[in-house]
């Protein structure tokens, strides 16, 4: 599968490395200009939308908006590409992205992850998924490389983002309780 990353932070690097190791054709664009062995560097983020799958893993709503929405990358996306939002973003922004993808005719699914970079390096993430079941089924070979378990959260992308925020809240509350 031809997979592109937008974002090569600690999590993205670990995931991209696993996909390369498992025979996928991986390319990436990153704001920092980082490169990674076995991953083709993309000069502009538009190029990420020319493959089969785009995995976006940026830090937050603002980063995603500045890279994907503001420059209107969706209007230049290849027909048939699936955009997978692995970033932890707000439910409101996930709903907005769903509408923008629908308007542009681009498949959009949410797949935020639970785990740290070391867990990602081991291919043992927990992936929360939300979106059209047909698109999610096409992504199973990708998710199987990256995760220990896939958690379906329904056919609306924002359901997966809501679940991720709830998981983060529970972790925070547990830490606070222990303190």
Coordinates of C-alpha atoms in Angstrom, one line a residue:
X1 CA 0.0 0.0 0.0
X2 CA 1.2 3.5 -0.8
X3 CA 1.0 5.3 2.6
X4 CA 1.9 8.9 3.4
X5 CA 2.4 10.6 6.7
X6 CA 1.8 14.1 7.7
X7 CA 3.8 14.5 10.8
X8 CA 6.9 12.6 11.9
X9 CA 7.1 13.3 15.6
X10 CA 8.0 10.5 18.0
X11 CA 4.8 8.6 17.3
X12 CA 4.8 9.2 13.6
X13 CA 8.5 8.0 13.3
X14 CA 7.8 4.8 15.1
X15 CA 4.6 4.1 13.1
X16 CA 6.3 4.9 9.8
X17 CA 9.3 2.6 10.6
X18 CA 7.0 -0.3 11.3
X19 CA 5.1 0.2 8.0
X20 CA 8.4 0.3 6.1
X21 CA 9.6 -2.8 7.9
X22 CA 6.4 -4.6 6.8
X23 CA 6.8 -3.8 3.1
X24 CA 4.6 -0.7 2.7
X25 CA 5.7 2.2 0.4
X26 CA 5.9 5.1 2.9
X27 CA 6.5 8.8 2.3
X28 CA 6.2 11.7 4.7
X29 CA 6.0 15.4 5.0
X30 CA 6.8 17.0 8.3
X31 CA 6.8 20.6 9.5
X32 CA 10.2 20.1 11.1
X33 CA 11.9 18.8 8.0
X34 CA 12.8 15.5 9.7
X35 CA 13.8 12.6 7.5
X36 CA 13.6 8.9 8.3
X37 CA 15.5 5.9 6.7
X38 CA 13.3 4.1 4.2
X39 CA 10.7 6.9 4.1
X40 CA 10.5 9.1 1.0
X41 CA 10.6 12.8 2.0
X42 CA 7.8 14.9 0.5
X43 CA 8.6 18.5 -0.2
X44 CA 5.1 19.8 0.2
X45 CA 2.1 18.3 2.1
X46 CA -0.1 18.2 -1.0
X47 CA 1.9 15.2 -2.2
X48 CA 0.7 13.1 0.7
X49 CA -2.7 13.1 -0.8
X50 CA -1.5 11.4 -4.0
X51 CA -1.3 7.8 -2.6
X52 CA -3.7 5.3 -1.2
X53 CA -3.7 6.4 2.5
X54 CA -2.7 9.6 4.4
X55 CA -2.0 9.2 8.1
X56 CA -2.0 12.6 9.8
X57 CA -0.5 12.7 13.3
X58 CA 0.0 16.3 14.3
X59 CA -0.1 17.8 17.8
X60 CA -3.5 19.4 17.9
X61 CA -6.4 21.2 16.2
X62 CA -4.4 24.2 15.4
X63 CA -1.6 22.2 13.8
X64 CA -4.0 20.2 11.7
X65 CA -5.9 23.3 10.6
X66 CA -2.7 25.1 9.5
X67 CA -1.4 22.1 7.5
X68 CA -4.6 20.6 6.1
X69 CA -7.5 23.0 6.2
X70 CA -6.1 26.5 5.6
X71 CA -4.1 25.6 2.5
X72 CA -7.2 23.6 1.3
X73 CA -5.3 20.3 0.6
X74 CA -8.5 18.4 0.3
X75 CA -9.4 20.1 -2.9
X76 CA -6.2 18.6 -4.5
X77 CA -6.5 15.1 -3.1
X78 CA -6.4 12.1 -5.5
X79 CA -9.7 10.3 -6.0
X80 CA -9.9 7.3 -3.7
X81 CA -7.4 8.4 -1.1
X82 CA -8.4 7.7 2.5
X83 CA -7.4 10.4 5.0
X84 CA -6.8 8.9 8.5
X85 CA -6.8 11.4 11.4
X86 CA -4.6 9.8 14.1
X87 CA -4.1 13.1 16.0
X88 CA -5.9 13.8 19.2
X89 CA -8.3 16.6 18.2
X90 CA -11.5 18.0 19.6
X91 CA -14.9 16.5 18.8
X92 CA -16.0 19.9 17.3
X93 CA -13.0 20.0 15.0
X94 CA -13.5 16.3 14.0
X95 CA -17.1 17.2 13.0
X96 CA -15.8 20.1 11.0
X97 CA -13.2 17.9 9.3
X98 CA -15.9 15.3 8.5
X99 CA -18.0 18.0 6.7
X100 CA -15.0 19.4 4.9
X101 CA -14.0 15.9 3.6
X102 CA -17.5 15.2 2.5
X103 CA -17.6 18.5 0.6
X104 CA -14.3 17.6 -1.1
X105 CA -15.3 14.0 -1.8
X106 CA -12.4 12.7 0.2
X107 CA -12.8 9.6 2.5
X108 CA -12.2 10.5 6.1
X109 CA -11.8 8.3 9.2
X110 CA -10.6 8.9 12.7
X111 CA -8.1 6.6 14.3
X112 CA -6.5 8.2 17.3
X113 CA -4.1 6.0 19.2
X114 CA -3.5 5.0 22.8
X115 CA 0.1 4.5 23.7
X116 CA 3.5 6.1 23.9
X117 CA 6.4 6.1 21.3
X118 CA 7.9 3.0 22.8
X119 CA 4.6 1.2 22.4
X120 CA 4.3 2.5 18.8
X121 CA 7.8 1.2 18.1
X122 CA 6.6 -2.3 19.2
X123 CA 3.6 -2.1 17.0
X124 CA 1.4 -2.5 20.0
X125 CA -0.8 0.7 20.0
X126 CA -4.5 0.6 20.8
X127 CA -6.3 2.2 17.8
X128 CA -9.8 3.8 18.3
X129 CA -11.6 3.9 14.9
X130 CA -14.5 5.8 13.6
X131 CA -15.8 6.2 10.1
X132 CA -17.3 4.4 7.1
X133 CA -16.9 0.6 7.7
X134 CA -15.9 0.2 4.0
X135 CA -12.9 2.6 4.4
X136 CA -12.0 1.1 7.8
X137 CA -11.9 -2.4 6.3
X138 CA -9.4 -1.2 3.7
X139 CA -7.2 0.1 6.5
X140 CA -7.0 -3.2 8.5
X141 CA -3.6 -4.2 7.0
X142 CA -2.2 -0.8 8.1
X143 CA -3.8 -1.0 11.6
X144 CA -2.6 -4.5 12.1
X145 CA 1.0 -3.4 11.6
X146 CA 0.6 -0.5 14.1
X147 CA -1.5 -2.0 16.8
X148 CA -2.2 -4.8 19.3
X149 CA -5.9 -4.0 19.2
X150 CA -8.4 -2.1 17.1
X151 CA -11.4 -0.6 18.9
X152 CA -14.4 0.3 16.6
X153 CA -16.2 3.4 17.8
X154 CA -19.0 3.6 15.2
X155 CA -19.4 5.1 11.8
X156 CA -18.9 8.7 12.8
X157 CA -15.2 9.9 13.0
X158 CA -15.9 12.1 15.9
X159 CA -17.0 9.1 18.0
X160 CA -13.4 7.9 18.0
X161 CA -12.1 11.4 18.9
X162 CA -14.6 11.6 21.8
X163 CA -13.4 8.2 23.1
X164 CA -9.8 9.3 22.9
X165 CA -10.5 12.4 24.9
X166 CA -12.4 10.3 27.5
X167 CA -9.4 8.0 27.8
X168 CA -7.0 10.9 28.3
X169 CA -9.4 12.3 30.9
X170 CA -9.5 8.9 32.8
X171 CA -5.7 8.7 32.7
X172 CA -5.4 12.3 34.1
X173 CA -7.9 11.6 36.8
X174 CA -6.0 8.4 37.8
X175 CA -2.7 10.3 38.0
X176 CA -4.4 13.0 40.1
X177 CA -5.9 10.4 42.4
X178 CA -2.5 8.8 43.0
X179 CA -0.9 12.1 43.7

